[in-house]
Backbone as a ProteinNet text record, in pm:
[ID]
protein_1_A
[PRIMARY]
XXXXXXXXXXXXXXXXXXXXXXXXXXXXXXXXXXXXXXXXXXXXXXXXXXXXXXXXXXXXXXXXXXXXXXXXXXXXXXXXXXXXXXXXXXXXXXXXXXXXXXXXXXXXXXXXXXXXXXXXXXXXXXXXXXXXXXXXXXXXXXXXXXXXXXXXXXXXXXXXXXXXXXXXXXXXXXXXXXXXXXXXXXXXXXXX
[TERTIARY]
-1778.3	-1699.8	-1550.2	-1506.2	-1350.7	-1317.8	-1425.1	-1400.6	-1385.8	-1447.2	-1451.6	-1319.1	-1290.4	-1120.6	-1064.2	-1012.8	-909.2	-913.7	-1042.6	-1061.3	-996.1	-1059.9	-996	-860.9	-767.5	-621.2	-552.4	-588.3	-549.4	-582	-710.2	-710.2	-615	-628.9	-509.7	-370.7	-323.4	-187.3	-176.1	-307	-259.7	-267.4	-354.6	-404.6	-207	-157.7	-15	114.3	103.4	157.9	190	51.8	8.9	36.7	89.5	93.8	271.3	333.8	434.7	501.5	428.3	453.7	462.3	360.9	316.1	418.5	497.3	586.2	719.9	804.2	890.4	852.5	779	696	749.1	711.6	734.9	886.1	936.4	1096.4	1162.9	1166.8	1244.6	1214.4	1120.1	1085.4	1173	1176.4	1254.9	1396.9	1413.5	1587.6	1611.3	1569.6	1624.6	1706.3	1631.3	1731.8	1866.6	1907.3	2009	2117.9	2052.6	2162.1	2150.7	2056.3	2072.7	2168.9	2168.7	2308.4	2427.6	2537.3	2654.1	2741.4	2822.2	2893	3031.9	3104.7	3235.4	3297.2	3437.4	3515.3	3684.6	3667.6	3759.4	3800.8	3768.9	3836	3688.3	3793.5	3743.8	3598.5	3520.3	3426.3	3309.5	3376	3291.8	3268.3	3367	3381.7	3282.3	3283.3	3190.2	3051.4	3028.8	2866.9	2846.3	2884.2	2879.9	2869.5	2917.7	2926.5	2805.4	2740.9	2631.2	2501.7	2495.8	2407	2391.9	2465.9	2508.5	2426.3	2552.5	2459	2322	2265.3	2086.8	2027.9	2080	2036.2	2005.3	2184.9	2109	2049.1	2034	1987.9	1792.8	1749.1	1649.9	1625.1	1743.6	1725.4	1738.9	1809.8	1785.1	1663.9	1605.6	1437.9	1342.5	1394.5	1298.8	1317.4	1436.9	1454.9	1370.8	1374.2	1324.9	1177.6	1112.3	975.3	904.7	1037.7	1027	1036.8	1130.2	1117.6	1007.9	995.3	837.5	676.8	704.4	556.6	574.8	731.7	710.9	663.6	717	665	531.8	426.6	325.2	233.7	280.7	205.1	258.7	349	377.4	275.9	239.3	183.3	-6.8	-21.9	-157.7	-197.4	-81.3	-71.1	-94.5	-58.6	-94.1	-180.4	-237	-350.1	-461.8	-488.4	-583.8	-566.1	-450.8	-428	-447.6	-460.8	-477.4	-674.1	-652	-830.9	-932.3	-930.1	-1078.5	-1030.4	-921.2	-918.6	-1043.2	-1040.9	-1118.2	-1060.8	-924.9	-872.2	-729.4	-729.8	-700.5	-539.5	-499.2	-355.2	-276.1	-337.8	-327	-333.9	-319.2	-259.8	-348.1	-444.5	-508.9	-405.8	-499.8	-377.5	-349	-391	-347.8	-465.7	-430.4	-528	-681.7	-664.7	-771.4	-911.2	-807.9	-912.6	-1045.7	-983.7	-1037.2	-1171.4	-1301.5	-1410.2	-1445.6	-1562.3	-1633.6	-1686	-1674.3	-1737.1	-1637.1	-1511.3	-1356.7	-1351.2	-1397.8	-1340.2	-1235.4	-1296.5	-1237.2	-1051.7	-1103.2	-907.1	-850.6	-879.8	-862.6	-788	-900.7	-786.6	-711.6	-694	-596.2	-469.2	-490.9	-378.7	-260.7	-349.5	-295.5	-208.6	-268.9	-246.3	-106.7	-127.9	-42.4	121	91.1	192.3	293.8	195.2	267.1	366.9	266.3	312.5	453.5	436.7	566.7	694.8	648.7	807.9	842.5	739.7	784.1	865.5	840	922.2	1005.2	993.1	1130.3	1278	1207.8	1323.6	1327.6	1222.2	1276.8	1394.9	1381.2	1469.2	1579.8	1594.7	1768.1	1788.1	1723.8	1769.8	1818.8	1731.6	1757.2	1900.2	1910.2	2069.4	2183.7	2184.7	2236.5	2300.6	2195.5	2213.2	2291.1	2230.3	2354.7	2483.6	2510.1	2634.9	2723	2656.6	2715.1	2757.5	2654.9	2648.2	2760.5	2806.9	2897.7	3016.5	3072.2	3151.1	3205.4	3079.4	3105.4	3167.8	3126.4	3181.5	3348.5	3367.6	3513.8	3608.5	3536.2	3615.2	3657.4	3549.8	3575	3675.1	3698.6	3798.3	3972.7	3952.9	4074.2	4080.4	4118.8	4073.8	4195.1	4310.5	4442.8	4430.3	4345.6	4321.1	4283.6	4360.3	4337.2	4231.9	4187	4055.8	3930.5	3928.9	3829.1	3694.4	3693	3564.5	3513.6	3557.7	3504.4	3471.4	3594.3	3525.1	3393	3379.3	3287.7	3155.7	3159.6	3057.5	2981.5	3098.9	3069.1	2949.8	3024	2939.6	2765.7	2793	2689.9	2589.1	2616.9	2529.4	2464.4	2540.2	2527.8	2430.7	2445	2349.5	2181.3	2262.3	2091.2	2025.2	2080.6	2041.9	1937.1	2046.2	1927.7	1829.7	1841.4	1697.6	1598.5	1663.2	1554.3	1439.8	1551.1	1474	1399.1	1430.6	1357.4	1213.7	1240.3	1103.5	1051.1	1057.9	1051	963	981.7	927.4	753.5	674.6	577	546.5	683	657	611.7	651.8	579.9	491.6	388.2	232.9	156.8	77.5	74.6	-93.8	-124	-191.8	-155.6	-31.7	-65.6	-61.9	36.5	10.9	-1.8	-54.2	-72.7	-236	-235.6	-425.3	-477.6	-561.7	-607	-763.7	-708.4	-804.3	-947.1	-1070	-1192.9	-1205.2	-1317.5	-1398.9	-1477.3	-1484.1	-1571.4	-1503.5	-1496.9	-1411	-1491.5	-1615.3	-1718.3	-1725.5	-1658	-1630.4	-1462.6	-1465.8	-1303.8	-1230.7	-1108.1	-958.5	-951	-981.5	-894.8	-941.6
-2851.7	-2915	-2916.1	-2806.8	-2775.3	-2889.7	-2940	-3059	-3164.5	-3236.9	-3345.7	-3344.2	-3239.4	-3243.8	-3273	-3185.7	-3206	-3377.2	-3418.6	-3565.4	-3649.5	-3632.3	-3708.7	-3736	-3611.1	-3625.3	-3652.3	-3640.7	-3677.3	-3853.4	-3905.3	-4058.2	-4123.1	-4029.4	-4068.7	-4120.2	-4034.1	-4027.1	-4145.7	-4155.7	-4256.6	-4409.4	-4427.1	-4521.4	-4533.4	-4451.8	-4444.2	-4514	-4452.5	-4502.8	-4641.2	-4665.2	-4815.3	-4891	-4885.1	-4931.4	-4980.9	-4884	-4862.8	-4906.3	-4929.7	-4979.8	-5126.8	-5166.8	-5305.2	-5362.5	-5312.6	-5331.2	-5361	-5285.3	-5316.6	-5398.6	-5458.6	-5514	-5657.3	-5702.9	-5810.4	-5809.1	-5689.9	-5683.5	-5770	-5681.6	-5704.6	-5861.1	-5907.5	-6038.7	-6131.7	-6119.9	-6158.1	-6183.2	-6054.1	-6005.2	-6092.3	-6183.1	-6242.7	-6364.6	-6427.3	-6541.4	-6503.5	-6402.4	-6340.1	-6308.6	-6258.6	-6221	-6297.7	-6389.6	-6498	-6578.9	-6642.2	-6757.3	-6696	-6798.8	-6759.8	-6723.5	-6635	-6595.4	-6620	-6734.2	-6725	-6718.9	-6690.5	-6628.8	-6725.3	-6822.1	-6932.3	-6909.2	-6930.7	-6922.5	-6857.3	-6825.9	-6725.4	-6752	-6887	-6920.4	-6900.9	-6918.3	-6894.8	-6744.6	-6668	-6525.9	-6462.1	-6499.6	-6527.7	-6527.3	-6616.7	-6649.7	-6517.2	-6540.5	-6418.6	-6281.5	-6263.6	-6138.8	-6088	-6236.1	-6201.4	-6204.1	-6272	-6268.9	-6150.6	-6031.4	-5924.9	-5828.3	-5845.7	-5744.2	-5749.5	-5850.3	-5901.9	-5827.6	-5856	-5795	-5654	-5605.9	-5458.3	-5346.9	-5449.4	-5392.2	-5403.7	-5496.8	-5501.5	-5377.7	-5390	-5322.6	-5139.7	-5106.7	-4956.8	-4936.4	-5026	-5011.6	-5013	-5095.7	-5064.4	-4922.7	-4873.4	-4782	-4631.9	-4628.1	-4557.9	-4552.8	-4675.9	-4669.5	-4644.5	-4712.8	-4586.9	-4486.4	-4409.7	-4229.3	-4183.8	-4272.4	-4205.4	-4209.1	-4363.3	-4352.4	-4220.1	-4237.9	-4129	-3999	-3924.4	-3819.9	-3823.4	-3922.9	-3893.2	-3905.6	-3975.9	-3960.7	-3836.9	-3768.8	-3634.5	-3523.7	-3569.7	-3463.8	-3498.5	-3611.1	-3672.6	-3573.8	-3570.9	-3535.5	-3368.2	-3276.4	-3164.8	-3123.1	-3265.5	-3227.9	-3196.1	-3288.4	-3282.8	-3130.7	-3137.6	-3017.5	-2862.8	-2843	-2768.6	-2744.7	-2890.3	-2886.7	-2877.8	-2844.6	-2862.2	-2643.7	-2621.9	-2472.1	-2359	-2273	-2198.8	-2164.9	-2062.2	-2052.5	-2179.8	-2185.3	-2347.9	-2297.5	-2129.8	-2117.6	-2163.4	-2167.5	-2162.1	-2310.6	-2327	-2467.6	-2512	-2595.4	-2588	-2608.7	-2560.2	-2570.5	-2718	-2839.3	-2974.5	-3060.8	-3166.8	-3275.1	-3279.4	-3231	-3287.9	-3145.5	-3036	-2920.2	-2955	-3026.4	-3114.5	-3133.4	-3056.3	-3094.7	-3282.5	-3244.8	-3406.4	-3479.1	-3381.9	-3439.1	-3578.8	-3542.1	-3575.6	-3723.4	-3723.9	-3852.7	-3924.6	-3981.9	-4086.8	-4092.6	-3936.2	-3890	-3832.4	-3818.5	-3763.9	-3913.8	-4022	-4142.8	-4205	-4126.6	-4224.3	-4123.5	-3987.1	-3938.9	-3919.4	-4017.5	-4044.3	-4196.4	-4265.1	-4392	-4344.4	-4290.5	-4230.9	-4151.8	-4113.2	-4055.7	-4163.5	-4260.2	-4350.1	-4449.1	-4497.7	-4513.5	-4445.3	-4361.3	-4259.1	-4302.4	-4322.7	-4345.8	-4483.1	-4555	-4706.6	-4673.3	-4625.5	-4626	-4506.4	-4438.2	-4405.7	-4479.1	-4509.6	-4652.2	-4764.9	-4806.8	-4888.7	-4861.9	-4713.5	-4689.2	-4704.7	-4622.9	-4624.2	-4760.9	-4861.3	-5032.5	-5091.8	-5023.6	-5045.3	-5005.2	-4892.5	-4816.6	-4887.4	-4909.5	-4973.5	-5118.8	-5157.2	-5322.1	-5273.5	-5204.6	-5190.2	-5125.3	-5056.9	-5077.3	-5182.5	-5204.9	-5375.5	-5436	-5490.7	-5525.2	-5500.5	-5392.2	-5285.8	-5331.3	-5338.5	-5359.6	-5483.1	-5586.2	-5726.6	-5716.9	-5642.1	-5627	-5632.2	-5463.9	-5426.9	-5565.2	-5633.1	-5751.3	-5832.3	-5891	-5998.6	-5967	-5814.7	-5797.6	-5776.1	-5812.7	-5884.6	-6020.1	-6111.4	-6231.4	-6282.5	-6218.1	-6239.7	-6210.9	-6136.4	-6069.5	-6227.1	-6189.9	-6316	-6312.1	-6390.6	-6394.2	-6359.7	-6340.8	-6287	-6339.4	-6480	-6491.9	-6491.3	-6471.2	-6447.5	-6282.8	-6219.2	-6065.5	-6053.7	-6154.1	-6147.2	-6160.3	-6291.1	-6293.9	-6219.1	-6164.6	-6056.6	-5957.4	-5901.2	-5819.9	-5822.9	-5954.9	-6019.3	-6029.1	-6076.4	-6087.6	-5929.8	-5858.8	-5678.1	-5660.5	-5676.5	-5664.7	-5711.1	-5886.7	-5945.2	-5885.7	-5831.1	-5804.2	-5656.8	-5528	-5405.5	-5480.3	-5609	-5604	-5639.1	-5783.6	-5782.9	-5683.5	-5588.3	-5460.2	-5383.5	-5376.6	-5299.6	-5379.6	-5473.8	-5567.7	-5552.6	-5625.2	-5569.6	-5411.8	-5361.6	-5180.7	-5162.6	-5248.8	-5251.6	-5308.3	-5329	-5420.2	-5577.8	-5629.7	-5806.8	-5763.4	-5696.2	-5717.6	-5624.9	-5635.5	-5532.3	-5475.7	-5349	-5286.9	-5260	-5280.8	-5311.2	-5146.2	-5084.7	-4938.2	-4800	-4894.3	-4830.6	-4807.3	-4745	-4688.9	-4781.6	-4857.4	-4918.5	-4840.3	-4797.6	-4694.2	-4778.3	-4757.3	-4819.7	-4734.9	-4833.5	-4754.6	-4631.1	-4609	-4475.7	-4368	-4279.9	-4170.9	-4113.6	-4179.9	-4198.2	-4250.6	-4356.3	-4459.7	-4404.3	-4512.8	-4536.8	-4583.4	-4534.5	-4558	-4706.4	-4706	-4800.6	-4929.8
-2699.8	-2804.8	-2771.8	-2719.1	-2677.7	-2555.1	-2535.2	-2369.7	-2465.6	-2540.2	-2612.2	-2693.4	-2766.6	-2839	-2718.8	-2604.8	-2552.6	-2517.5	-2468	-2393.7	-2504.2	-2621.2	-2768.8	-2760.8	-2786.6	-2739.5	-2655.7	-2532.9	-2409.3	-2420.4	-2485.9	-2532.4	-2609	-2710.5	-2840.8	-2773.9	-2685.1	-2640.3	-2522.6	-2433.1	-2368.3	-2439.7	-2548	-2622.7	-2690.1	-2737.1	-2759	-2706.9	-2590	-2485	-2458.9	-2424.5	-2363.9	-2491.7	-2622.6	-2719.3	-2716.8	-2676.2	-2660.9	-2576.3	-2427.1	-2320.7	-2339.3	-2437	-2420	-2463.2	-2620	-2716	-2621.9	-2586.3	-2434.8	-2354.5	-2315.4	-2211.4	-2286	-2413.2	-2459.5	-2565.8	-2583.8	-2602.9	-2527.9	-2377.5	-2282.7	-2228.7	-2235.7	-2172.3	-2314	-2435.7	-2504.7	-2521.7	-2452	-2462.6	-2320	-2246.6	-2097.2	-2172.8	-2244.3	-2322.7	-2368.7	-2427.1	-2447.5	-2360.1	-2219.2	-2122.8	-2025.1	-2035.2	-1874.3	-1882.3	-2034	-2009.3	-2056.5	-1962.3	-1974	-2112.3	-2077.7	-2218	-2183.1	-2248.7	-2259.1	-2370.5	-2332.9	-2477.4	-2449.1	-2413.8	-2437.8	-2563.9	-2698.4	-2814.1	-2901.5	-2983.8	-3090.8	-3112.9	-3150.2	-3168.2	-3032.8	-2956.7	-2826.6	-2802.4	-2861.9	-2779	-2941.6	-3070.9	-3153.3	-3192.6	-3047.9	-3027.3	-2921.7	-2839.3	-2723	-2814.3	-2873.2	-2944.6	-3033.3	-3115.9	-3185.1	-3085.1	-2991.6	-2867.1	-2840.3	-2786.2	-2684.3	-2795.4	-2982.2	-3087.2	-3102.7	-3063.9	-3089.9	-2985.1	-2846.1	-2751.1	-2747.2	-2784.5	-2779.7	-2888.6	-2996.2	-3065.1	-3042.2	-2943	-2919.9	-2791.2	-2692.7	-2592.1	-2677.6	-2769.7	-2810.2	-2831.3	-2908	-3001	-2798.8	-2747	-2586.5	-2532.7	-2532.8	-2470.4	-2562.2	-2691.1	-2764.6	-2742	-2729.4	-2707.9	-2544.5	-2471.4	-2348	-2334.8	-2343.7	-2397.7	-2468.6	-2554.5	-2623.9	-2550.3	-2440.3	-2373.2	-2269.2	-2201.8	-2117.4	-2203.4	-2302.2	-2375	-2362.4	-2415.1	-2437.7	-2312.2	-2251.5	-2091.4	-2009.4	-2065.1	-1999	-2089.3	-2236	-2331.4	-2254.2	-2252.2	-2155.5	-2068.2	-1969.7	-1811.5	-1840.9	-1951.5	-1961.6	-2000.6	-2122.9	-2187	-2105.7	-1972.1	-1878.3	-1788.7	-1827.7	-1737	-1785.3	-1920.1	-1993.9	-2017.2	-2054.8	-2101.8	-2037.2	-1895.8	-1860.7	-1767.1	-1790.2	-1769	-1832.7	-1762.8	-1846.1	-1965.5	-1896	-2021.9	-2038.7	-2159.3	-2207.9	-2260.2	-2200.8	-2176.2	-2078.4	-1937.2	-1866.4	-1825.9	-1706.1	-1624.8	-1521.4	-1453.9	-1361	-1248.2	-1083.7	-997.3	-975.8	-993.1	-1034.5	-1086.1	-1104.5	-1126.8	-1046.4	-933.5	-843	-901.9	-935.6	-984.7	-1091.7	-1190.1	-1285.6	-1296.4	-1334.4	-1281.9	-1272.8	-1198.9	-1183.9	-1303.1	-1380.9	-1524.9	-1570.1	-1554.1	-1584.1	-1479.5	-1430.3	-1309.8	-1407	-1506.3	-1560.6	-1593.6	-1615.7	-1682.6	-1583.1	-1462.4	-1313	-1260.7	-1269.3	-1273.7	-1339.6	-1450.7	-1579.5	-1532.5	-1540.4	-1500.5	-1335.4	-1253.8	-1143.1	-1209.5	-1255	-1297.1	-1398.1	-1499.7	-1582.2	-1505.4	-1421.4	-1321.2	-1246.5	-1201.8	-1147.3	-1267.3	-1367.1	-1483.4	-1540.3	-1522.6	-1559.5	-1478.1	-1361.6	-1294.1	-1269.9	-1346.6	-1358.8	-1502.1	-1600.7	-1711	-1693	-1639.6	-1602.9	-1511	-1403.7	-1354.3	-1496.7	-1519.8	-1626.2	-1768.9	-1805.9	-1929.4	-1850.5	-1696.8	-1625.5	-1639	-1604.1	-1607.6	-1748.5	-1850.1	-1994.6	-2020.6	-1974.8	-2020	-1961.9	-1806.5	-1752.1	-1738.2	-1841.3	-1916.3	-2041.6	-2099.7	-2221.5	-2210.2	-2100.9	-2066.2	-2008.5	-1969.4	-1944.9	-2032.4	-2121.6	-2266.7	-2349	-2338.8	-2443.9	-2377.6	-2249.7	-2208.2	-2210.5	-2247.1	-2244.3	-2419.2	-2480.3	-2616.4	-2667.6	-2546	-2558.7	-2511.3	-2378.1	-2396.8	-2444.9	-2539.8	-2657.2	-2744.7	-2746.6	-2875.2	-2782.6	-2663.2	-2617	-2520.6	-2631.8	-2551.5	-2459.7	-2459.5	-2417.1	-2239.3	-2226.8	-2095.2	-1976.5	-1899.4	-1773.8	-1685.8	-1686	-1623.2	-1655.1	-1825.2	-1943.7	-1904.9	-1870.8	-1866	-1697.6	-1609.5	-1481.5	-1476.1	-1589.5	-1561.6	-1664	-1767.3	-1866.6	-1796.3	-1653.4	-1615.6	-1561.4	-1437.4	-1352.6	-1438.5	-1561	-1633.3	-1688.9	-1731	-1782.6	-1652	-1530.9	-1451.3	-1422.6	-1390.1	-1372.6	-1490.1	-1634.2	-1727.1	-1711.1	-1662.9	-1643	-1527.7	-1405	-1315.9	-1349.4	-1393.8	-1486.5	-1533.3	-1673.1	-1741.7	-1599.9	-1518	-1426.2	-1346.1	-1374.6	-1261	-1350.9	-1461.1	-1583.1	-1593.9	-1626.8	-1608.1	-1514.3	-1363.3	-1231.3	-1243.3	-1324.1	-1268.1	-1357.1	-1358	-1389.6	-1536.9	-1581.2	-1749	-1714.4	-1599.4	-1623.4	-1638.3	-1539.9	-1569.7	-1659.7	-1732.7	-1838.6	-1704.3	-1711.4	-1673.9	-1545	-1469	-1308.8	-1295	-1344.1	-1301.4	-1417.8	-1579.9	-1683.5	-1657	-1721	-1694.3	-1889.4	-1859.4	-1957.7	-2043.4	-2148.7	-2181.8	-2258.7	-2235.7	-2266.5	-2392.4	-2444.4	-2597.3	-2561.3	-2458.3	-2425.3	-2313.9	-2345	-2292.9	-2177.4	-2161.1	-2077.5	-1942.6	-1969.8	-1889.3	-1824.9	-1713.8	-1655.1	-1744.8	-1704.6	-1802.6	-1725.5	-1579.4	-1509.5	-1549.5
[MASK]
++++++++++++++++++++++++++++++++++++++++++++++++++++++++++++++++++++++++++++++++++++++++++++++++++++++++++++++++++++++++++++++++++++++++++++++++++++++++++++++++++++++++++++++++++++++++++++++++

């Protein structure tokens, strides 16, 4: 019975995850309209639009980054659960994944999958952050429009921004499953 709880939770959390993942996955593919085209700040009205663009953006890109931190959490709470649950004693830590009896295959490959997973959303939140600094900076500019050469440094920025989301996307969010472990109705079966 103590094998079946842990398997349960260790489901729950990746079923979580991948919920979470997916959610970013179609954020960020949203938020490209926002930072691909150009932003100039010629006059007030222009620097205006740019401004409510950038606020939309990152107010989409915080809510991504939040739900990245959270898949990583729970694919790190996953990654112990397996690691915890098939121990004898269930204080203790097995010496890794591969210890895992054969019973387990299935979560033996979700949590390899899950690992890799992990450091795609981890490069991806650094790309997230990295765009909203950009972002932010494209902000502080607008509120001096006197500055020479406002909109070539506006671009500069803006491109540096689109360039992070690209790579954020880029890190396993275009394709949904390529390196998330896709969890089945049966805990029986493969994650993959």
């Amino acid at each position: 019975m103590a094998a079946e709880a842990w398997r349960a939770r260790f489901r729950e959390r990746v079923v979580e995850a991948a919920g979470r993942w997916e959610r970013v996955r179609e954020s960020l593919a949203t938020e490209l309209a926002h930072v691909t085209s150009p932003m100039l700040a010629g006059d007030e009205e222009a620097a205006a639009a740019a401004r409510t663009r950038i606020q939309l953006a990152m107010g989409q890109l915080e809510d991504a980054s939040r739900d990245l931190a959270s898949a990583m959490s729970l694919m790190k709470a996953a990654d112990l659960l397996a690691l915890h649950g098939d121990s004898v004693n269930p204080s203790t830590l097995l010496g890794g994944i591969s210890h895992l009896g054969v019973q387990y295959l299935a979560e033996r490959i979700a949590v390899t999958k899950l690992r890799e997973a992990w450091e795609d959303a981890r490069e991806a939140y650094t790309n997230v952050e990295w765009c909203r600094s950009h972002l932010d900076a494209i902000l502080l500019m607008l509120d001096h429009l006197h500055l020479p050469s406002l909109d070539g440094l506006i671009e500069e920025e803006r491109a540096a921004a689109d360039g992070f989301l690209q790579a954020a996307i880029g890190r396993g969010l275009s394709t949904p499953g390529r390196t998330y472990p896709a969890p089945t109705d049966s805990v029986e079966t493969s994650y993959a």
